[in-house]
């Protein structure tokens, strides 16, 4: 097939890929590199400190996480999208990775090239009502749970995230600790992870960037022996923590649209103990790559079952379901459908997700 000319518009919070944490930026990088590897002509609109095999188009030398003068950040995001739209004639499709708000919607009716947006958070009903002012604008959901929340806008496909499983090596024999890896917020369930670890008497390692919630609420519980803080980790340290953990704890208190840390842990052979919220059941194969629980008490009582899962089978399932090739192939199929129907003067049809 004819290679596509793709403008991939990243958030401009930090570099692509990110130096440490940043799941949206990691996904954007993985998709960009996968598209280039398939022979597509990709322009990545991102910060100047990004690393990519695509053509880099940079308005800003670095992102607003690192430059306090870049405020309001939404303006910088919008101008980055505008830079792609101003060159729209050079592309077959423009794809915007919206960390919070799909500011790309404002260009839907003025761009001669179709724009598709992937949203990376769980939207509120009020947000979706606002976005529904552009009923023709195509969205790609990252899970069926997110697609449900996006009811009222035009979801053309559901594409689960992928990971570069080669960067998450399998470890057969873990060390003796549990792991919590994620932002320190009440919704992520870090307090619940600490309580659970204390109940079962297994050391818990916490890994995330320090923030006010950590300083005020979590730090007083860290004793360096039973509850250990590892800080914000880079890729190498993250992989080491995943592989060494007996299980990843994911006791989320607020539903999330995906949960990338679960797929990453499972790729290392580490099973997941998760509460049944959001997209958890779309990521964890209950009884195979982890166990999904209805309550924290149930999780504490059933953790032995999680720890007894076959780590080799956990890895195999993660590779089969979350390999990057599957994600890239599905996005290319979405692009081609949107482009074909744009040329035919029709709105793109909705499509169900393809799940291995």
Tab-separated table of C-alpha atoms in Angstrom:
chain	number	residue	atom	x	y	z
A	1	UNK	CA	0.000	0.000	0.000
A	2	UNK	CA	1.017	3.625	-0.517
A	3	UNK	CA	2.863	5.031	2.527
A	4	UNK	CA	0.934	7.644	4.461
A	5	UNK	CA	2.028	11.204	5.214
A	6	UNK	CA	1.257	11.603	8.914
A	7	UNK	CA	1.496	14.589	11.230
A	8	UNK	CA	1.760	13.211	14.757
A	9	UNK	CA	1.156	16.028	17.233
A	10	UNK	CA	2.490	15.371	20.722
A	11	UNK	CA	1.768	17.160	23.972
A	12	UNK	CA	4.455	19.747	24.699
A	13	UNK	CA	4.805	19.083	28.423
A	14	UNK	CA	8.147	17.305	28.071
A	15	UNK	CA	10.270	15.545	25.464
A	16	UNK	CA	9.231	12.613	23.289
A	17	UNK	CA	10.084	10.084	24.700
A	18	UNK	CA	10.026	11.435	28.270
A	19	UNK	CA	13.196	11.424	30.380
A	20	UNK	CA	11.396	9.641	33.207
A	21	UNK	CA	7.639	9.378	33.756
A	22	UNK	CA	5.055	10.309	31.145
A	23	UNK	CA	2.821	7.585	29.730
A	24	UNK	CA	1.296	9.819	27.027
A	25	UNK	CA	4.723	10.824	25.785
A	26	UNK	CA	5.904	7.200	25.879
A	27	UNK	CA	2.899	6.087	23.808
A	28	UNK	CA	3.415	8.937	21.338
A	29	UNK	CA	7.057	7.958	20.851
A	30	UNK	CA	6.274	4.272	20.441
A	31	UNK	CA	3.603	4.919	17.820
A	32	UNK	CA	5.771	7.436	15.954
A	33	UNK	CA	8.726	5.060	15.735
A	34	UNK	CA	6.478	2.171	14.711
A	35	UNK	CA	4.953	4.198	11.898
A	36	UNK	CA	8.379	5.257	10.612
A	37	UNK	CA	9.591	1.643	10.758
A	38	UNK	CA	6.702	0.677	8.461
A	39	UNK	CA	7.829	3.206	5.861
A	40	UNK	CA	5.344	6.005	6.538
A	41	UNK	CA	6.416	9.645	6.212
A	42	UNK	CA	5.916	10.975	9.740
A	43	UNK	CA	6.388	14.499	11.065
A	44	UNK	CA	6.437	14.692	14.854
A	45	UNK	CA	5.314	18.032	16.287
A	46	UNK	CA	6.980	18.044	19.702
A	47	UNK	CA	9.552	19.846	21.831
A	48	UNK	CA	13.033	20.472	20.476
A	49	UNK	CA	14.685	18.123	22.996
A	50	UNK	CA	12.716	15.148	21.623
A	51	UNK	CA	14.453	12.155	20.027
A	52	UNK	CA	12.828	10.579	16.986
A	53	UNK	CA	13.487	8.950	13.638
A	54	UNK	CA	10.600	11.003	12.216
A	55	UNK	CA	10.971	14.567	10.968
A	56	UNK	CA	10.914	16.698	14.113
A	57	UNK	CA	8.925	19.953	13.955
A	58	UNK	CA	9.576	21.938	17.133
A	59	UNK	CA	8.140	25.306	18.146
A	60	UNK	CA	9.613	25.162	21.652
A	61	UNK	CA	13.070	24.010	22.803
A	62	UNK	CA	11.611	22.233	25.828
A	63	UNK	CA	8.261	21.598	27.491
A	64	UNK	CA	6.194	23.431	30.063
A	65	UNK	CA	7.020	20.909	32.800
A	66	UNK	CA	10.549	22.314	32.631
A	67	UNK	CA	9.849	25.968	31.863
A	68	UNK	CA	7.650	27.891	34.262
A	69	UNK	CA	7.300	30.763	31.799
A	70	UNK	CA	5.241	28.573	29.426
A	71	UNK	CA	1.872	29.609	30.829
A	72	UNK	CA	-0.953	29.088	30.195
A	73	UNK	CA	0.138	25.674	28.987
A	74	UNK	CA	-3.076	25.181	26.997
A	75	UNK	CA	-2.011	27.997	24.665
A	76	UNK	CA	1.250	26.247	23.909
A	77	UNK	CA	-0.624	23.027	23.166
A	78	UNK	CA	-3.017	24.792	20.806
A	79	UNK	CA	-0.230	26.555	18.897
A	80	UNK	CA	1.544	23.228	18.463
A	81	UNK	CA	-1.595	21.793	16.848
A	82	UNK	CA	-1.904	24.949	14.736
A	83	UNK	CA	1.641	24.412	13.425
A	84	UNK	CA	0.539	21.064	11.980
A	85	UNK	CA	-2.715	22.447	10.568
A	86	UNK	CA	-0.824	25.285	8.863
A	87	UNK	CA	1.087	22.594	6.928
A	88	UNK	CA	-2.007	20.439	6.420
A	89	UNK	CA	-1.516	20.147	2.664
A	90	UNK	CA	1.687	18.186	3.335
A	91	UNK	CA	-0.164	15.412	5.183
A	92	UNK	CA	-2.819	12.773	4.607
A	93	UNK	CA	-3.873	12.853	8.251
A	94	UNK	CA	-3.145	14.775	11.465
A	95	UNK	CA	-3.206	12.827	14.729
A	96	UNK	CA	-3.255	14.744	18.012
A	97	UNK	CA	-2.378	13.045	21.306
A	98	UNK	CA	-4.507	14.953	23.828
A	99	UNK	CA	-3.172	14.594	27.341
A	100	UNK	CA	-6.166	16.407	28.835
A	101	UNK	CA	-8.109	18.495	26.316
A	102	UNK	CA	-8.575	17.868	22.586
A	103	UNK	CA	-7.769	21.442	21.553
A	104	UNK	CA	-7.491	20.034	18.030
A	105	UNK	CA	-11.304	20.131	17.811
A	106	UNK	CA	-11.149	23.865	17.108
A	107	UNK	CA	-9.449	23.097	13.769
A	108	UNK	CA	-11.849	20.348	12.660
A	109	UNK	CA	-13.767	22.476	10.130
A	110	UNK	CA	-10.893	24.615	8.874
A	111	UNK	CA	-8.291	21.941	8.155
A	112	UNK	CA	-8.334	20.489	4.625
A	113	UNK	CA	-6.731	17.362	6.096
A	114	UNK	CA	-8.690	15.155	8.514
A	115	UNK	CA	-7.725	15.370	12.186
A	116	UNK	CA	-8.117	12.470	14.602
A	117	UNK	CA	-7.597	12.763	18.325
A	118	UNK	CA	-6.642	10.255	21.007
A	119	UNK	CA	-7.549	11.283	24.538
A	120	UNK	CA	-5.444	10.034	27.447
A	121	UNK	CA	-7.628	10.667	30.472
A	122	UNK	CA	-11.109	9.860	31.727
A	123	UNK	CA	-13.326	12.768	30.629
A	124	UNK	CA	-16.216	14.200	32.599
A	125	UNK	CA	-19.733	14.340	31.197
A	126	UNK	CA	-19.475	18.139	30.994
A	127	UNK	CA	-16.304	17.889	28.891
A	128	UNK	CA	-17.903	15.435	26.495
A	129	UNK	CA	-20.958	17.679	26.093
A	130	UNK	CA	-18.657	20.519	25.060
A	131	UNK	CA	-16.697	18.377	22.597
A	132	UNK	CA	-19.954	17.117	21.073
A	133	UNK	CA	-20.243	20.520	19.364
A	134	UNK	CA	-18.013	18.836	16.752
A	135	UNK	CA	-19.961	15.612	16.132
A	136	UNK	CA	-17.995	14.904	12.951
A	137	UNK	CA	-14.581	14.926	14.685
A	138	UNK	CA	-13.156	11.382	14.974
A	139	UNK	CA	-11.799	10.150	18.310
A	140	UNK	CA	-9.833	6.981	19.014
A	141	UNK	CA	-10.516	5.591	22.485
A	142	UNK	CA	-7.790	3.767	24.420
A	143	UNK	CA	-10.247	1.296	25.984
A	144	UNK	CA	-13.881	0.309	25.866
A	145	UNK	CA	-14.254	1.983	29.255
A	146	UNK	CA	-13.054	5.274	27.817
A	147	UNK	CA	-15.257	4.807	24.745
A	148	UNK	CA	-18.217	4.500	27.109
A	149	UNK	CA	-17.261	7.780	28.778
A	150	UNK	CA	-16.926	9.396	25.351
A	151	UNK	CA	-20.524	8.580	24.450
A	152	UNK	CA	-21.776	11.651	22.613
A	153	UNK	CA	-18.701	12.195	20.441
A	154	UNK	CA	-17.630	10.274	17.346
A	155	UNK	CA	-15.498	7.353	18.515
A	156	UNK	CA	-14.282	5.659	15.324
A	157	UNK	CA	-12.180	2.938	16.971
A	158	UNK	CA	-10.817	1.600	20.234
A	159	UNK	CA	-7.102	0.856	20.213
A	160	UNK	CA	-5.540	-0.487	23.386
A	161	UNK	CA	-2.100	0.853	24.232
A	162	UNK	CA	0.979	-1.118	23.277
A	163	UNK	CA	4.442	-1.352	24.772
A	164	UNK	CA	7.871	-2.250	23.433
A	165	UNK	CA	8.012	-5.614	25.177
A	166	UNK	CA	11.698	-5.985	24.296
A	167	UNK	CA	12.410	-3.167	26.767
A	168	UNK	CA	10.648	-5.050	29.582
A	169	UNK	CA	12.664	-8.258	29.995
A	170	UNK	CA	11.180	-11.272	31.712
A	171	UNK	CA	12.377	-12.179	35.199
A	172	UNK	CA	11.497	-15.612	36.473
A	173	UNK	CA	12.524	-15.240	40.117
A	174	UNK	CA	11.497	-11.976	41.828
A	175	UNK	CA	12.750	-10.465	45.045
A	176	UNK	CA	10.578	-10.243	48.134
A	177	UNK	CA	8.594	-7.019	47.759
A	178	UNK	CA	5.391	-5.594	46.319
A	179	UNK	CA	5.412	-2.552	44.037
A	180	UNK	CA	3.317	0.573	43.663
A	181	UNK	CA	4.297	2.638	40.628
A	182	UNK	CA	2.255	5.648	39.601
A	183	UNK	CA	1.519	9.266	40.403
A	184	UNK	CA	0.927	10.084	44.050
A	185	UNK	CA	-2.748	11.053	44.059
A	186	UNK	CA	-5.694	9.812	46.138
A	187	UNK	CA	-7.247	8.274	43.025
A	188	UNK	CA	-4.238	6.021	42.391
A	189	UNK	CA	-4.754	4.258	45.724
A	190	UNK	CA	-1.288	4.586	47.231
A	191	UNK	CA	-2.660	4.719	50.789
A	192	UNK	CA	-4.627	1.560	50.113
A	193	UNK	CA	-1.490	-0.124	48.741
A	194	UNK	CA	0.371	0.757	51.952
A	195	UNK	CA	-2.452	-0.596	54.132
A	196	UNK	CA	-2.587	-3.813	52.121
A	197	UNK	CA	1.174	-4.367	52.309
A	198	UNK	CA	1.055	-3.917	56.082
A	199	UNK	CA	-1.819	-6.401	56.342
A	200	UNK	CA	0.005	-9.132	54.438
A	201	UNK	CA	3.408	-8.368	55.953
A	202	UNK	CA	5.328	-7.882	52.683
A	203	UNK	CA	7.647	-4.947	52.015
A	204	UNK	CA	6.225	-2.332	49.635
A	205	UNK	CA	8.316	-0.187	47.294
A	206	UNK	CA	6.792	3.107	46.095
A	207	UNK	CA	8.077	4.685	42.872
A	208	UNK	CA	6.845	8.040	41.563
A	209	UNK	CA	7.780	11.696	41.477
A	210	UNK	CA	7.578	13.484	44.801
A	211	UNK	CA	4.721	15.993	45.029
A	212	UNK	CA	2.771	17.811	47.785
A	213	UNK	CA	0.450	14.818	48.312
A	214	UNK	CA	3.469	12.601	48.859
A	215	UNK	CA	5.121	15.084	51.226
A	216	UNK	CA	1.999	15.692	53.305
A	217	UNK	CA	0.296	12.291	53.306
A	218	UNK	CA	2.633	9.512	52.188
A	219	UNK	CA	6.082	10.486	53.460
A	220	UNK	CA	5.125	10.095	57.163
A	221	UNK	CA	4.280	6.440	56.405
A	222	UNK	CA	7.610	5.661	54.721
A	223	UNK	CA	9.947	3.975	57.234
A	224	UNK	CA	12.640	2.740	54.832
A	225	UNK	CA	12.129	-0.887	55.913
A	226	UNK	CA	8.547	-2.003	55.399
A	227	UNK	CA	7.493	0.955	53.221
A	228	UNK	CA	10.318	2.129	50.946
A	229	UNK	CA	10.361	5.165	48.653
A	230	UNK	CA	12.457	4.673	45.494
A	231	UNK	CA	11.761	8.115	43.995
A	232	UNK	CA	10.943	8.849	40.376
A	233	UNK	CA	12.686	6.223	38.255
A	234	UNK	CA	14.000	6.157	34.693
A	235	UNK	CA	13.410	3.284	32.258
A	236	UNK	CA	16.258	1.079	33.508
A	237	UNK	CA	15.337	1.478	37.171
A	238	UNK	CA	11.642	1.003	36.414
A	239	UNK	CA	12.277	-2.275	34.595
A	240	UNK	CA	14.425	-3.497	37.481
A	241	UNK	CA	11.664	-2.678	39.963
A	242	UNK	CA	8.995	-4.388	37.858
A	243	UNK	CA	11.039	-7.555	37.443
A	244	UNK	CA	11.970	-7.753	41.107
A	245	UNK	CA	8.429	-7.339	42.421
A	246	UNK	CA	6.343	-10.308	43.454
A	247	UNK	CA	3.277	-8.357	42.325
A	248	UNK	CA	2.222	-4.881	41.230
A	249	UNK	CA	-0.484	-3.386	43.432
A	250	UNK	CA	-3.132	-1.393	41.555
A	251	UNK	CA	-5.821	-0.517	44.134
A	252	UNK	CA	-7.167	2.468	42.191
A	253	UNK	CA	-9.883	4.502	43.847
A	254	UNK	CA	-10.970	6.349	40.689
A	255	UNK	CA	-11.579	4.658	37.328
A	256	UNK	CA	-8.834	5.083	34.729
A	257	UNK	CA	-9.086	4.732	30.949
A	258	UNK	CA	-6.213	2.231	30.697
A	259	UNK	CA	-3.409	1.707	33.247
A	260	UNK	CA	-0.110	1.368	31.391
A	261	UNK	CA	1.856	0.285	34.460
A	262	UNK	CA	-0.146	-2.947	34.546
A	263	UNK	CA	0.858	-3.917	31.005
A	264	UNK	CA	4.488	-2.982	31.678
A	265	UNK	CA	4.670	-5.035	34.877
A	266	UNK	CA	3.067	-8.045	33.230
A	267	UNK	CA	5.573	-7.868	30.372
A	268	UNK	CA	8.288	-8.492	32.992
A	269	UNK	CA	6.335	-11.501	34.262
A	270	UNK	CA	5.004	-9.675	37.323
A	271	UNK	CA	1.320	-10.327	38.056
A	272	UNK	CA	-1.091	-7.566	39.014
A	273	UNK	CA	-3.433	-7.298	41.977
A	274	UNK	CA	-6.066	-4.736	40.962
A	275	UNK	CA	-9.427	-3.397	42.011
A	276	UNK	CA	-12.234	-3.736	39.480
A	277	UNK	CA	-12.520	-0.132	38.333
A	278	UNK	CA	-12.268	1.551	34.944
A	279	UNK	CA	-10.461	-0.426	32.257
A	280	UNK	CA	-8.791	-2.913	34.629
A	281	UNK	CA	-10.560	-5.962	33.181
A	282	UNK	CA	-9.523	-4.915	29.666
A	283	UNK	CA	-5.865	-5.000	30.709
A	284	UNK	CA	-5.693	-7.819	33.262
A	285	UNK	CA	-6.753	-11.329	32.257
A	286	UNK	CA	-8.249	-12.426	35.555
A	287	UNK	CA	-6.507	-15.536	36.843
A	288	UNK	CA	-3.844	-15.474	34.107
A	289	UNK	CA	-1.881	-12.222	34.221
A	290	UNK	CA	-3.268	-11.068	37.550
A	291	UNK	CA	-6.355	-11.113	39.710
A	292	UNK	CA	-9.141	-8.528	39.758
A	293	UNK	CA	-10.809	-7.935	43.118
A	294	UNK	CA	-14.020	-6.240	44.203
A	295	UNK	CA	-12.662	-4.829	47.462
A	296	UNK	CA	-9.460	-4.215	49.399
A	297	UNK	CA	-10.396	-6.873	51.948
A	298	UNK	CA	-10.842	-9.333	49.119
A	299	UNK	CA	-7.477	-8.275	47.682
A	300	UNK	CA	-5.697	-8.802	50.998
A	301	UNK	CA	-7.267	-12.225	51.418
A	302	UNK	CA	-6.543	-13.241	47.831
A	303	UNK	CA	-3.016	-11.917	47.389
A	304	UNK	CA	-1.545	-15.406	47.796
A	305	UNK	CA	-3.397	-16.391	44.633
A	306	UNK	CA	-1.770	-13.499	42.749
A	307	UNK	CA	1.704	-14.432	43.975
A	308	UNK	CA	1.215	-18.036	42.862
A	309	UNK	CA	0.479	-17.188	39.211
A	310	UNK	CA	2.899	-18.550	36.599
A	311	UNK	CA	5.191	-15.630	35.749
A	312	UNK	CA	6.084	-17.152	32.376
A	313	UNK	CA	2.428	-17.255	31.436
A	314	UNK	CA	1.971	-13.675	32.665
A	315	UNK	CA	4.749	-12.575	30.293
A	316	UNK	CA	3.383	-14.567	27.356
A	317	UNK	CA	-0.068	-13.047	27.723
A	318	UNK	CA	1.311	-9.510	27.972
A	319	UNK	CA	3.417	-9.923	24.834
A	320	UNK	CA	0.460	-11.367	22.901
A	321	UNK	CA	-1.934	-8.610	23.884
A	322	UNK	CA	0.202	-5.487	24.250
A	323	UNK	CA	3.001	-5.748	21.714
A	324	UNK	CA	3.611	-2.458	19.913
A	325	UNK	CA	3.097	-3.982	16.447
A	326	UNK	CA	-0.564	-4.637	17.174
A	327	UNK	CA	-1.124	-1.040	18.270
A	328	UNK	CA	0.657	0.415	15.226
A	329	UNK	CA	-1.248	-1.844	12.812
A	330	UNK	CA	-4.582	-0.827	14.310
A	331	UNK	CA	-3.777	2.880	14.094
A	332	UNK	CA	-2.713	2.551	10.455
A	333	UNK	CA	-6.035	0.855	9.703
A	334	UNK	CA	-7.871	3.714	11.446
A	335	UNK	CA	-5.900	6.328	9.497
A	336	UNK	CA	-6.644	4.686	6.152
A	337	UNK	CA	-10.348	4.433	6.892
A	338	UNK	CA	-10.579	8.079	7.952
A	339	UNK	CA	-8.604	9.230	4.888
A	340	UNK	CA	-10.674	7.130	2.470
A	341	UNK	CA	-13.950	8.355	3.885
A	342	UNK	CA	-12.717	11.948	4.008
A	343	UNK	CA	-11.953	11.750	0.295
A	344	UNK	CA	-15.358	10.218	-0.304
A	345	UNK	CA	-17.021	13.038	1.630
A	346	UNK	CA	-18.315	10.807	4.397
A	347	UNK	CA	-17.794	10.834	8.138
A	348	UNK	CA	-15.667	7.876	9.281
A	349	UNK	CA	-17.655	4.924	10.536
A	350	UNK	CA	-17.278	3.670	14.070
A	351	UNK	CA	-15.346	0.466	14.538
A	352	UNK	CA	-15.030	-1.994	17.392
A	353	UNK	CA	-11.682	-2.640	18.994
A	354	UNK	CA	-9.561	-5.569	17.873
A	355	UNK	CA	-8.398	-7.535	20.901
A	356	UNK	CA	-6.034	-10.478	20.543
